[in-house]
């Protein structure tokens, strides 16, 4: 920990609380490393925990080509999820509670047994109690949703919210399930779960490895988000957004 990390975590937190976009931190601090960025993220999430929020899991980011192309960053990132980010399935969210929110379809994993370090896909899946259709709400704290890998990592990988559907049995083939994203009944994006690294279980394997590298582990009850399956959709009031994952069901939320 150092003063620069603490100061940047505070600025990112303030931007979120004020719902006001800020300049990219790498413009002012081009020498920041990826390790610095994760240190800032850790402090940023710690501030939220000091306000009473509880860690509920981990989000993977930039695990699909569609997402990498949309934001112009071609390396995986991860972030921390807290209970304050949970949004009610079938509920509403207020557009003006965020800066420039976007929703994206994802696959959620429910961890049943501790998982950490180098694991195989089979080991990762044997630690999973359930899988569910989900959407992630991303809301970059940076102006115009523009960032480098180090910027977005410091900003907790744009994490702002998640909507998780009913848990389904994990002992099924998840490798190539159809994905449909609809806004007010019109299909705007389609994909396959194979969009996530060729097999979405690889996102969970990566999460276990990255958690261990950060000195953490996935615990029973944790949620792991796979990363966006398609480009994210920028929200406007009046929209109902629904993500359907083949065999798993759907999740939806309305924007006011
Ligand atoms: C960066 C976070 C990426 C995903 O699912 O790929 C992400 C962003 O899009 O703002 O959440
Ligand atoms: Mg995401």
PDB file of C-alpha atoms and ligand atoms in Angstrom:
ATOM      1  CA  UNK A   1       0.000   0.000   0.000  1.00  0.00           C
ATOM      2  CA  UNK A   2       1.222   3.517  -0.694  1.00  0.00           C
ATOM      3  CA  UNK A   3      -0.158   7.041  -0.729  1.00  0.00           C
ATOM      4  CA  UNK A   4      -0.674   7.061  -4.493  1.00  0.00           C
ATOM      5  CA  UNK A   5      -2.736   3.866  -4.371  1.00  0.00           C
ATOM      6  CA  UNK A   6      -4.810   5.195  -1.475  1.00  0.00           C
ATOM      7  CA  UNK A   7      -5.424   8.521  -3.215  1.00  0.00           C
ATOM      8  CA  UNK A   8      -6.495   6.937  -6.495  1.00  0.00           C
ATOM      9  CA  UNK A   9      -8.805   4.460  -4.730  1.00  0.00           C
ATOM     10  CA  UNK A  10     -10.401   7.401  -2.966  1.00  0.00           C
ATOM     11  CA  UNK A  11     -10.924   9.279  -6.242  1.00  0.00           C
ATOM     12  CA  UNK A  12     -12.510   6.262  -7.929  1.00  0.00           C
ATOM     13  CA  UNK A  13     -14.783   5.740  -4.929  1.00  0.00           C
ATOM     14  CA  UNK A  14     -15.781   9.416  -4.931  1.00  0.00           C
ATOM     15  CA  UNK A  15     -16.585   9.271  -8.662  1.00  0.00           C
ATOM     16  CA  UNK A  16     -18.891   6.307  -8.046  1.00  0.00           C
ATOM     17  CA  UNK A  17     -20.613   7.960  -5.093  1.00  0.00           C
ATOM     18  CA  UNK A  18     -21.058  11.268  -6.940  1.00  0.00           C
ATOM     19  CA  UNK A  19     -22.058   9.452 -10.181  1.00  0.00           C
ATOM     20  CA  UNK A  20     -19.617  11.677 -11.996  1.00  0.00           C
ATOM     21  CA  UNK A  21     -17.137  10.353 -14.560  1.00  0.00           C
ATOM     22  CA  UNK A  22     -13.452  11.095 -14.013  1.00  0.00           C
ATOM     23  CA  UNK A  23     -10.357  11.196 -16.252  1.00  0.00           C
ATOM     24  CA  UNK A  24      -8.436   7.963 -16.765  1.00  0.00           C
ATOM     25  CA  UNK A  25      -5.867   7.567 -14.003  1.00  0.00           C
ATOM     26  CA  UNK A  26      -3.211   6.354 -16.473  1.00  0.00           C
ATOM     27  CA  UNK A  27      -3.252   9.771 -18.203  1.00  0.00           C
ATOM     28  CA  UNK A  28      -1.915  11.347 -15.036  1.00  0.00           C
ATOM     29  CA  UNK A  29       0.098   8.295 -13.938  1.00  0.00           C
ATOM     30  CA  UNK A  30       1.363   6.524 -17.079  1.00  0.00           C
ATOM     31  CA  UNK A  31       3.916   4.495 -15.097  1.00  0.00           C
ATOM     32  CA  UNK A  32       1.244   2.598 -13.127  1.00  0.00           C
ATOM     33  CA  UNK A  33       1.686  -1.159 -13.438  1.00  0.00           C
ATOM     34  CA  UNK A  34      -0.956  -3.868 -13.457  1.00  0.00           C
ATOM     35  CA  UNK A  35       0.112  -4.756  -9.896  1.00  0.00           C
ATOM     36  CA  UNK A  36      -0.479  -1.109  -8.885  1.00  0.00           C
ATOM     37  CA  UNK A  37      -3.916  -1.274 -10.511  1.00  0.00           C
ATOM     38  CA  UNK A  38      -4.910  -4.382  -8.527  1.00  0.00           C
ATOM     39  CA  UNK A  39      -3.583  -2.778  -5.332  1.00  0.00           C
ATOM     40  CA  UNK A  40      -5.808   0.261  -6.008  1.00  0.00           C
ATOM     41  CA  UNK A  41      -8.783  -2.048  -6.666  1.00  0.00           C
ATOM     42  CA  UNK A  42      -8.218  -3.830  -3.384  1.00  0.00           C
ATOM     43  CA  UNK A  43      -8.205  -0.519  -1.493  1.00  0.00           C
ATOM     44  CA  UNK A  44     -11.265   0.681  -3.410  1.00  0.00           C
ATOM     45  CA  UNK A  45     -13.274  -2.400  -2.465  1.00  0.00           C
ATOM     46  CA  UNK A  46     -11.960  -2.187   1.079  1.00  0.00           C
ATOM     47  CA  UNK A  47     -13.536   1.273   1.342  1.00  0.00           C
ATOM     48  CA  UNK A  48     -16.884  -0.250   0.369  1.00  0.00           C
ATOM     49  CA  UNK A  49     -16.426  -2.996   2.957  1.00  0.00           C
ATOM     50  CA  UNK A  50     -15.733  -0.366   5.600  1.00  0.00           C
ATOM     51  CA  UNK A  51     -19.153   1.080   4.750  1.00  0.00           C
ATOM     52  CA  UNK A  52     -20.671  -2.303   5.585  1.00  0.00           C
ATOM     53  CA  UNK A  53     -20.659  -4.073   2.231  1.00  0.00           C
ATOM     54  CA  UNK A  54     -19.859  -7.777   2.189  1.00  0.00           C
ATOM     55  CA  UNK A  55     -17.762  -9.576  -0.446  1.00  0.00           C
ATOM     56  CA  UNK A  56     -19.917 -12.104  -2.338  1.00  0.00           C
ATOM     57  CA  UNK A  57     -17.581 -13.293  -5.065  1.00  0.00           C
ATOM     58  CA  UNK A  58     -15.628 -12.441  -8.122  1.00  0.00           C
ATOM     59  CA  UNK A  59     -16.296 -11.177 -11.637  1.00  0.00           C
ATOM     60  CA  UNK A  60     -14.215 -12.066 -14.629  1.00  0.00           C
ATOM     61  CA  UNK A  61     -13.919  -9.428 -17.343  1.00  0.00           C
ATOM     62  CA  UNK A  62     -12.894  -9.331 -20.977  1.00  0.00           C
ATOM     63  CA  UNK A  63     -13.146 -13.080 -21.403  1.00  0.00           C
ATOM     64  CA  UNK A  64     -14.924 -12.852 -24.770  1.00  0.00           C
ATOM     65  CA  UNK A  65     -13.838 -11.338 -28.063  1.00  0.00           C
ATOM     66  CA  UNK A  66     -17.088  -9.340 -28.228  1.00  0.00           C
ATOM     67  CA  UNK A  67     -16.260  -7.562 -24.975  1.00  0.00           C
ATOM     68  CA  UNK A  68     -12.593  -7.036 -25.843  1.00  0.00           C
ATOM     69  CA  UNK A  69     -13.579  -5.414 -29.145  1.00  0.00           C
ATOM     70  CA  UNK A  70     -16.226  -3.221 -27.515  1.00  0.00           C
ATOM     71  CA  UNK A  71     -13.862  -1.644 -24.989  1.00  0.00           C
ATOM     72  CA  UNK A  72     -10.572  -1.964 -26.898  1.00  0.00           C
ATOM     73  CA  UNK A  73      -8.750  -3.937 -24.194  1.00  0.00           C
ATOM     74  CA  UNK A  74      -7.557  -7.419 -25.118  1.00  0.00           C
ATOM     75  CA  UNK A  75      -6.528  -8.875 -21.785  1.00  0.00           C
ATOM     76  CA  UNK A  76      -8.592 -10.509 -19.054  1.00  0.00           C
ATOM     77  CA  UNK A  77      -9.363  -8.592 -15.879  1.00  0.00           C
ATOM     78  CA  UNK A  78     -11.148  -9.475 -12.675  1.00  0.00           C
ATOM     79  CA  UNK A  79     -12.982  -7.638  -9.961  1.00  0.00           C
ATOM     80  CA  UNK A  80     -14.659  -8.105  -6.608  1.00  0.00           C
ATOM     81  CA  UNK A  81     -18.415  -8.356  -6.088  1.00  0.00           C
ATOM     82  CA  UNK A  82     -20.230  -7.088  -2.978  1.00  0.00           C
ATOM     83  CA  UNK A  83     -23.761  -7.600  -1.702  1.00  0.00           C
ATOM     84  CA  UNK A  84     -24.612  -3.957  -2.430  1.00  0.00           C
ATOM     85  CA  UNK A  85     -24.275  -4.756  -6.147  1.00  0.00           C
ATOM     86  CA  UNK A  86     -27.044  -7.380  -6.152  1.00  0.00           C
ATOM     87  CA  UNK A  87     -30.068  -6.340  -8.227  1.00  0.00           C
ATOM     88  CA  UNK A  88     -33.429  -8.045  -8.023  1.00  0.00           C
ATOM     89  CA  UNK A  89     -34.271 -10.367 -10.906  1.00  0.00           C
ATOM     90  CA  UNK A  90     -37.431  -9.061 -12.569  1.00  0.00           C
ATOM     91  CA  UNK A  91     -37.015  -5.792 -10.700  1.00  0.00           C
ATOM     92  CA  UNK A  92     -36.129  -2.259 -11.686  1.00  0.00           C
ATOM     93  CA  UNK A  93     -32.981  -0.184 -11.679  1.00  0.00           C
ATOM     94  CA  UNK A  94     -32.723   3.586 -11.864  1.00  0.00           C
ATOM     95  CA  UNK A  95     -30.661   4.851 -14.791  1.00  0.00           C
ATOM     96  CA  UNK A  96     -29.696   7.943 -12.813  1.00  0.00           C
ATOM     97  CA  UNK A  97     -28.211   5.928  -9.960  1.00  0.00           C
ATOM     98  CA  UNK A  98     -25.226   5.330 -12.290  1.00  0.00           C
ATOM     99  CA  UNK A  99     -22.920   7.262 -14.630  1.00  0.00           C
ATOM    100  CA  UNK A 100     -23.451   5.449 -17.965  1.00  0.00           C
ATOM    101  CA  UNK A 101     -24.671   1.950 -17.099  1.00  0.00           C
ATOM    102  CA  UNK A 102     -24.574  -0.997 -19.499  1.00  0.00           C
ATOM    103  CA  UNK A 103     -25.948  -4.530 -19.140  1.00  0.00           C
ATOM    104  CA  UNK A 104     -24.375  -7.689 -20.531  1.00  0.00           C
ATOM    105  CA  UNK A 105     -25.412 -11.351 -20.440  1.00  0.00           C
ATOM    106  CA  UNK A 106     -23.170 -13.632 -18.393  1.00  0.00           C
ATOM    107  CA  UNK A 107     -23.111 -17.103 -16.889  1.00  0.00           C
ATOM    108  CA  UNK A 108     -22.955 -17.201 -13.064  1.00  0.00           C
ATOM    109  CA  UNK A 109     -21.340 -20.018 -11.074  1.00  0.00           C
ATOM    110  CA  UNK A 110     -22.248 -20.763  -7.445  1.00  0.00           C
ATOM    111  CA  UNK A 111     -19.245 -22.106  -5.541  1.00  0.00           C
ATOM    112  CA  UNK A 112     -19.971 -25.033  -3.211  1.00  0.00           C
ATOM    113  CA  UNK A 113     -16.456 -25.896  -2.000  1.00  0.00           C
ATOM    114  CA  UNK A 114     -13.320 -23.752  -1.591  1.00  0.00           C
ATOM    115  CA  UNK A 115     -11.396 -23.372  -4.837  1.00  0.00           C
ATOM    116  CA  UNK A 116      -8.036 -21.720  -5.306  1.00  0.00           C
ATOM    117  CA  UNK A 117      -4.898 -21.938  -7.370  1.00  0.00           C
ATOM    118  CA  UNK A 118      -4.142 -24.058 -10.424  1.00  0.00           C
ATOM    119  CA  UNK A 119      -7.115 -26.323 -11.050  1.00  0.00           C
ATOM    120  CA  UNK A 120      -8.382 -28.327 -14.002  1.00  0.00           C
ATOM    121  CA  UNK A 121     -11.777 -27.677 -15.566  1.00  0.00           C
ATOM    122  CA  UNK A 122     -13.042 -30.887 -13.934  1.00  0.00           C
ATOM    123  CA  UNK A 123     -11.788 -29.813 -10.504  1.00  0.00           C
ATOM    124  CA  UNK A 124     -13.335 -26.383 -10.970  1.00  0.00           C
ATOM    125  CA  UNK A 125     -16.717 -27.860 -11.938  1.00  0.00           C
ATOM    126  CA  UNK A 126     -16.686 -30.274  -9.015  1.00  0.00           C
ATOM    127  CA  UNK A 127     -16.528 -27.230  -6.702  1.00  0.00           C
ATOM    128  CA  UNK A 128     -19.638 -25.735  -8.360  1.00  0.00           C
ATOM    129  CA  UNK A 129     -23.095 -26.174  -6.792  1.00  0.00           C
ATOM    130  CA  UNK A 130     -25.092 -24.363  -9.444  1.00  0.00           C
ATOM    131  CA  UNK A 131     -25.052 -22.341 -12.638  1.00  0.00           C
ATOM    132  CA  UNK A 132     -27.479 -19.573 -13.565  1.00  0.00           C
ATOM    133  CA  UNK A 133     -28.306 -17.134 -16.320  1.00  0.00           C
ATOM    134  CA  UNK A 134     -27.179 -13.679 -15.242  1.00  0.00           C
ATOM    135  CA  UNK A 135     -26.512 -10.141 -16.351  1.00  0.00           C
ATOM    136  CA  UNK A 136     -23.796  -7.837 -15.187  1.00  0.00           C
ATOM    137  CA  UNK A 137     -24.259  -4.077 -14.880  1.00  0.00           C
ATOM    138  CA  UNK A 138     -21.013  -2.325 -15.772  1.00  0.00           C
ATOM    139  CA  UNK A 139     -20.576   1.389 -15.141  1.00  0.00           C
ATOM    140  CA  UNK A 140     -17.075   2.641 -15.810  1.00  0.00           C
ATOM    141  CA  UNK A 141     -16.115   5.509 -13.579  1.00  0.00           C
ATOM    142  CA  UNK A 142     -14.094   6.911 -16.506  1.00  0.00           C
ATOM    143  CA  UNK A 143     -15.291   9.520 -18.964  1.00  0.00           C
ATOM    144  CA  UNK A 144     -16.833   8.116 -22.148  1.00  0.00           C
ATOM    145  CA  UNK A 145     -16.307   4.525 -20.895  1.00  0.00           C
ATOM    146  CA  UNK A 146     -12.702   4.823 -22.161  1.00  0.00           C
ATOM    147  CA  UNK A 147      -9.889   3.044 -20.339  1.00  0.00           C
ATOM    148  CA  UNK A 148      -6.740   0.952 -20.590  1.00  0.00           C
ATOM    149  CA  UNK A 149      -6.375  -2.416 -18.850  1.00  0.00           C
ATOM    150  CA  UNK A 150      -4.724  -0.768 -15.841  1.00  0.00           C
ATOM    151  CA  UNK A 151      -7.451   1.893 -15.605  1.00  0.00           C
ATOM    152  CA  UNK A 152     -10.272  -0.635 -15.658  1.00  0.00           C
ATOM    153  CA  UNK A 153      -8.591  -2.973 -13.185  1.00  0.00           C
ATOM    154  CA  UNK A 154      -8.164  -0.121 -10.680  1.00  0.00           C
ATOM    155  CA  UNK A 155     -11.873   0.674 -11.184  1.00  0.00           C
ATOM    156  CA  UNK A 156     -12.840  -2.842 -10.008  1.00  0.00           C
ATOM    157  CA  UNK A 157     -13.336  -3.856 -13.644  1.00  0.00           C
ATOM    158  CA  UNK A 158     -16.315  -1.465 -13.970  1.00  0.00           C
ATOM    159  CA  UNK A 159     -18.386  -3.595 -11.553  1.00  0.00           C
ATOM    160  CA  UNK A 160     -21.668  -1.912 -10.601  1.00  0.00           C
ATOM    161  CA  UNK A 161     -24.345  -4.594 -10.309  1.00  0.00           C
ATOM    162  CA  UNK A 162     -25.457  -8.126 -11.075  1.00  0.00           C
ATOM    163  CA  UNK A 163     -28.764  -9.868 -11.676  1.00  0.00           C
ATOM    164  CA  UNK A 164     -28.673 -13.615 -11.101  1.00  0.00           C
ATOM    165  CA  UNK A 165     -31.427 -16.044 -12.095  1.00  0.00           C
ATOM    166  CA  UNK A 166     -32.415 -19.363 -10.518  1.00  0.00           C
ATOM    167  CA  UNK A 167     -29.601 -21.825  -9.929  1.00  0.00           C
ATOM    168  CA  UNK A 168     -29.612 -24.868 -12.214  1.00  0.00           C
ATOM    169  CA  UNK A 169     -27.747 -28.153 -11.826  1.00  0.00           C
ATOM    170  CA  UNK A 170     -24.118 -27.770 -12.889  1.00  0.00           C
ATOM    171  CA  UNK A 171     -23.752 -31.331 -14.212  1.00  0.00           C
ATOM    172  CA  UNK A 172     -24.651 -30.435 -17.767  1.00  0.00           C
ATOM    173  CA  UNK A 173     -22.759 -29.495 -20.889  1.00  0.00           C
ATOM    174  CA  UNK A 174     -22.193 -25.735 -20.656  1.00  0.00           C
ATOM    175  CA  UNK A 175     -19.749 -25.442 -23.528  1.00  0.00           C
ATOM    176  CA  UNK A 176     -22.023 -24.279 -26.357  1.00  0.00           C
ATOM    177  CA  UNK A 177     -25.376 -22.977 -25.105  1.00  0.00           C
ATOM    178  CA  UNK A 178     -27.266 -20.342 -27.093  1.00  0.00           C
ATOM    179  CA  UNK A 179     -27.470 -16.828 -25.636  1.00  0.00           C
ATOM    180  CA  UNK A 180     -30.044 -14.187 -26.578  1.00  0.00           C
ATOM    181  CA  UNK A 181     -30.112 -10.579 -25.332  1.00  0.00           C
ATOM    182  CA  UNK A 182     -33.397  -8.730 -25.823  1.00  0.00           C
ATOM    183  CA  UNK A 183     -34.454  -5.134 -25.224  1.00  0.00           C
ATOM    184  CA  UNK A 184     -38.208  -4.559 -25.034  1.00  0.00           C
ATOM    185  CA  UNK A 185     -38.748  -7.852 -26.851  1.00  0.00           C
ATOM    186  CA  UNK A 186     -36.347  -7.205 -29.735  1.00  0.00           C
ATOM    187  CA  UNK A 187     -33.249  -9.330 -30.074  1.00  0.00           C
ATOM    188  CA  UNK A 188     -30.149  -7.121 -30.037  1.00  0.00           C
ATOM    189  CA  UNK A 189     -27.350  -9.657 -29.502  1.00  0.00           C
ATOM    190  CA  UNK A 190     -26.910 -13.401 -29.845  1.00  0.00           C
ATOM    191  CA  UNK A 191     -23.986 -15.589 -28.828  1.00  0.00           C
ATOM    192  CA  UNK A 192     -22.912 -18.969 -27.525  1.00  0.00           C
ATOM    193  CA  UNK A 193     -21.424 -19.704 -24.128  1.00  0.00           C
ATOM    194  CA  UNK A 194     -18.406 -20.825 -26.187  1.00  0.00           C
ATOM    195  CA  UNK A 195     -17.743 -17.078 -26.633  1.00  0.00           C
ATOM    196  CA  UNK A 196     -16.143 -17.216 -23.167  1.00  0.00           C
ATOM    197  CA  UNK A 197     -12.616 -18.497 -23.878  1.00  0.00           C
ATOM    198  CA  UNK A 198     -14.047 -21.353 -25.991  1.00  0.00           C
ATOM    199  CA  UNK A 199     -15.649 -22.864 -22.864  1.00  0.00           C
ATOM    200  CA  UNK A 200     -17.062 -20.778 -19.991  1.00  0.00           C
ATOM    201  CA  UNK A 201     -15.587 -23.140 -17.392  1.00  0.00           C
ATOM    202  CA  UNK A 202     -12.212 -21.665 -18.349  1.00  0.00           C
ATOM    203  CA  UNK A 203     -13.344 -18.371 -16.795  1.00  0.00           C
ATOM    204  CA  UNK A 204     -13.815 -20.207 -13.493  1.00  0.00           C
ATOM    205  CA  UNK A 205     -10.414 -21.904 -13.805  1.00  0.00           C
ATOM    206  CA  UNK A 206      -8.874 -18.468 -14.394  1.00  0.00           C
ATOM    207  CA  UNK A 207     -10.797 -17.015 -11.439  1.00  0.00           C
ATOM    208  CA  UNK A 208      -9.371 -19.692  -9.115  1.00  0.00           C
ATOM    209  CA  UNK A 209      -5.840 -18.999 -10.335  1.00  0.00           C
ATOM    210  CA  UNK A 210      -6.162 -15.212 -10.147  1.00  0.00           C
ATOM    211  CA  UNK A 211      -7.754 -15.340  -6.701  1.00  0.00           C
ATOM    212  CA  UNK A 212      -4.775 -17.369  -5.460  1.00  0.00           C
ATOM    213  CA  UNK A 213      -2.313 -14.934  -7.054  1.00  0.00           C
ATOM    214  CA  UNK A 214      -4.020 -12.190  -5.039  1.00  0.00           C
ATOM    215  CA  UNK A 215      -3.733 -14.271  -1.855  1.00  0.00           C
ATOM    216  CA  UNK A 216      -7.453 -15.028  -1.861  1.00  0.00           C
ATOM    217  CA  UNK A 217      -9.669 -18.005  -2.592  1.00  0.00           C
ATOM    218  CA  UNK A 218     -13.176 -18.738  -3.755  1.00  0.00           C
ATOM    219  CA  UNK A 219     -15.389 -19.820  -0.861  1.00  0.00           C
ATOM    220  CA  UNK A 220     -18.607 -21.812  -0.571  1.00  0.00           C
ATOM    221  CA  UNK A 221     -21.466 -19.450  -1.361  1.00  0.00           C
ATOM    222  CA  UNK A 222     -19.386 -17.191  -3.620  1.00  0.00           C
ATOM    223  CA  UNK A 223     -20.720 -16.164  -7.019  1.00  0.00           C
ATOM    224  CA  UNK A 224     -18.318 -16.084  -9.973  1.00  0.00           C
ATOM    225  CA  UNK A 225     -19.399 -14.166 -13.075  1.00  0.00           C
ATOM    226  CA  UNK A 226     -18.042 -15.510 -16.369  1.00  0.00           C
ATOM    227  CA  UNK A 227     -17.558 -12.206 -18.161  1.00  0.00           C
ATOM    228  CA  UNK A 228     -19.834 -10.753 -20.824  1.00  0.00           C
ATOM    229  CA  UNK A 229     -20.975 -13.124 -23.565  1.00  0.00           C
ATOM    230  CA  UNK A 230     -21.820 -10.271 -25.957  1.00  0.00           C
ATOM    231  CA  UNK A 231     -21.111  -6.554 -26.193  1.00  0.00           C
ATOM    232  CA  UNK A 232     -22.860  -4.683 -23.379  1.00  0.00           C
ATOM    233  CA  UNK A 233     -26.031  -2.645 -23.992  1.00  0.00           C
ATOM    234  CA  UNK A 234     -26.092   1.035 -22.877  1.00  0.00           C
ATOM    235  CA  UNK A 235     -29.277   1.595 -20.860  1.00  0.00           C
ATOM    236  CA  UNK A 236     -32.076   4.113 -21.306  1.00  0.00           C
ATOM    237  CA  UNK A 237     -35.138   4.566 -19.086  1.00  0.00           C
ATOM    238  CA  UNK A 238     -38.147   2.612 -20.337  1.00  0.00           C
ATOM    239  CA  UNK A 239     -36.148  -0.434 -21.400  1.00  0.00           C
ATOM    240  CA  UNK A 240     -36.656  -3.977 -20.181  1.00  0.00           C
ATOM    241  CA  UNK A 241     -33.532  -6.034 -20.815  1.00  0.00           C
ATOM    242  CA  UNK A 242     -33.668  -9.804 -20.821  1.00  0.00           C
ATOM    243  CA  UNK A 243     -30.913 -12.380 -21.209  1.00  0.00           C
ATOM    244  CA  UNK A 244     -31.794 -15.994 -22.030  1.00  0.00           C
ATOM    245  CA  UNK A 245     -29.280 -18.839 -21.787  1.00  0.00           C
ATOM    246  CA  UNK A 246     -30.240 -22.102 -23.456  1.00  0.00           C
ATOM    247  CA  UNK A 247     -31.409 -24.784 -20.967  1.00  0.00           C
ATOM    248  CA  UNK A 248     -30.829 -22.423 -18.013  1.00  0.00           C
ATOM    249  CA  UNK A 249     -33.654 -19.882 -18.347  1.00  0.00           C
ATOM    250  CA  UNK A 250     -33.632 -16.120 -18.364  1.00  0.00           C
ATOM    251  CA  UNK A 251     -33.123 -13.022 -16.229  1.00  0.00           C
ATOM    252  CA  UNK A 252     -34.617  -9.618 -16.803  1.00  0.00           C
ATOM    253  CA  UNK A 253     -34.636  -6.145 -15.327  1.00  0.00           C
ATOM    254  CA  UNK A 254     -36.391  -2.889 -16.235  1.00  0.00           C
ATOM    255  CA  UNK A 255     -34.815   0.551 -16.360  1.00  0.00           C
ATOM    256  CA  UNK A 256     -36.582   3.593 -14.945  1.00  0.00           C
TER     257      UNK A 256
HETATM  258  C1  LIG B   1     -14.962  -3.715 -18.461  1.00  0.00           C
HETATM  259  C2  LIG B   1     -15.359  -4.887 -17.630  1.00  0.00           C
HETATM  260  C3  LIG B   1     -15.476  -6.121 -18.462  1.00  0.00           C
HETATM  261  C4  LIG B   1     -16.839  -8.211 -18.887  1.00  0.00           C
HETATM  262  O1  LIG B   1     -17.776  -8.932 -18.562  1.00  0.00           O
HETATM  263  O2  LIG B   1     -16.127  -8.440 -19.865  1.00  0.00           O
HETATM  264  C5  LIG B   1     -16.568  -7.022 -18.053  1.00  0.00           C
HETATM  265  C6  LIG B   1     -16.153  -3.010 -19.043  1.00  0.00           C
HETATM  266  O3  LIG B   1     -16.783  -3.508 -19.964  1.00  0.00           O
HETATM  267  O4  LIG B   1     -16.444  -1.895 -18.585  1.00  0.00           O
HETATM  268  O5  LIG B   1     -17.271  -6.846 -17.090  1.00  0.00           O
HETATM  269 MG1  LIG B   2     -19.009  -8.253 -17.088  1.00  0.00          MG
END
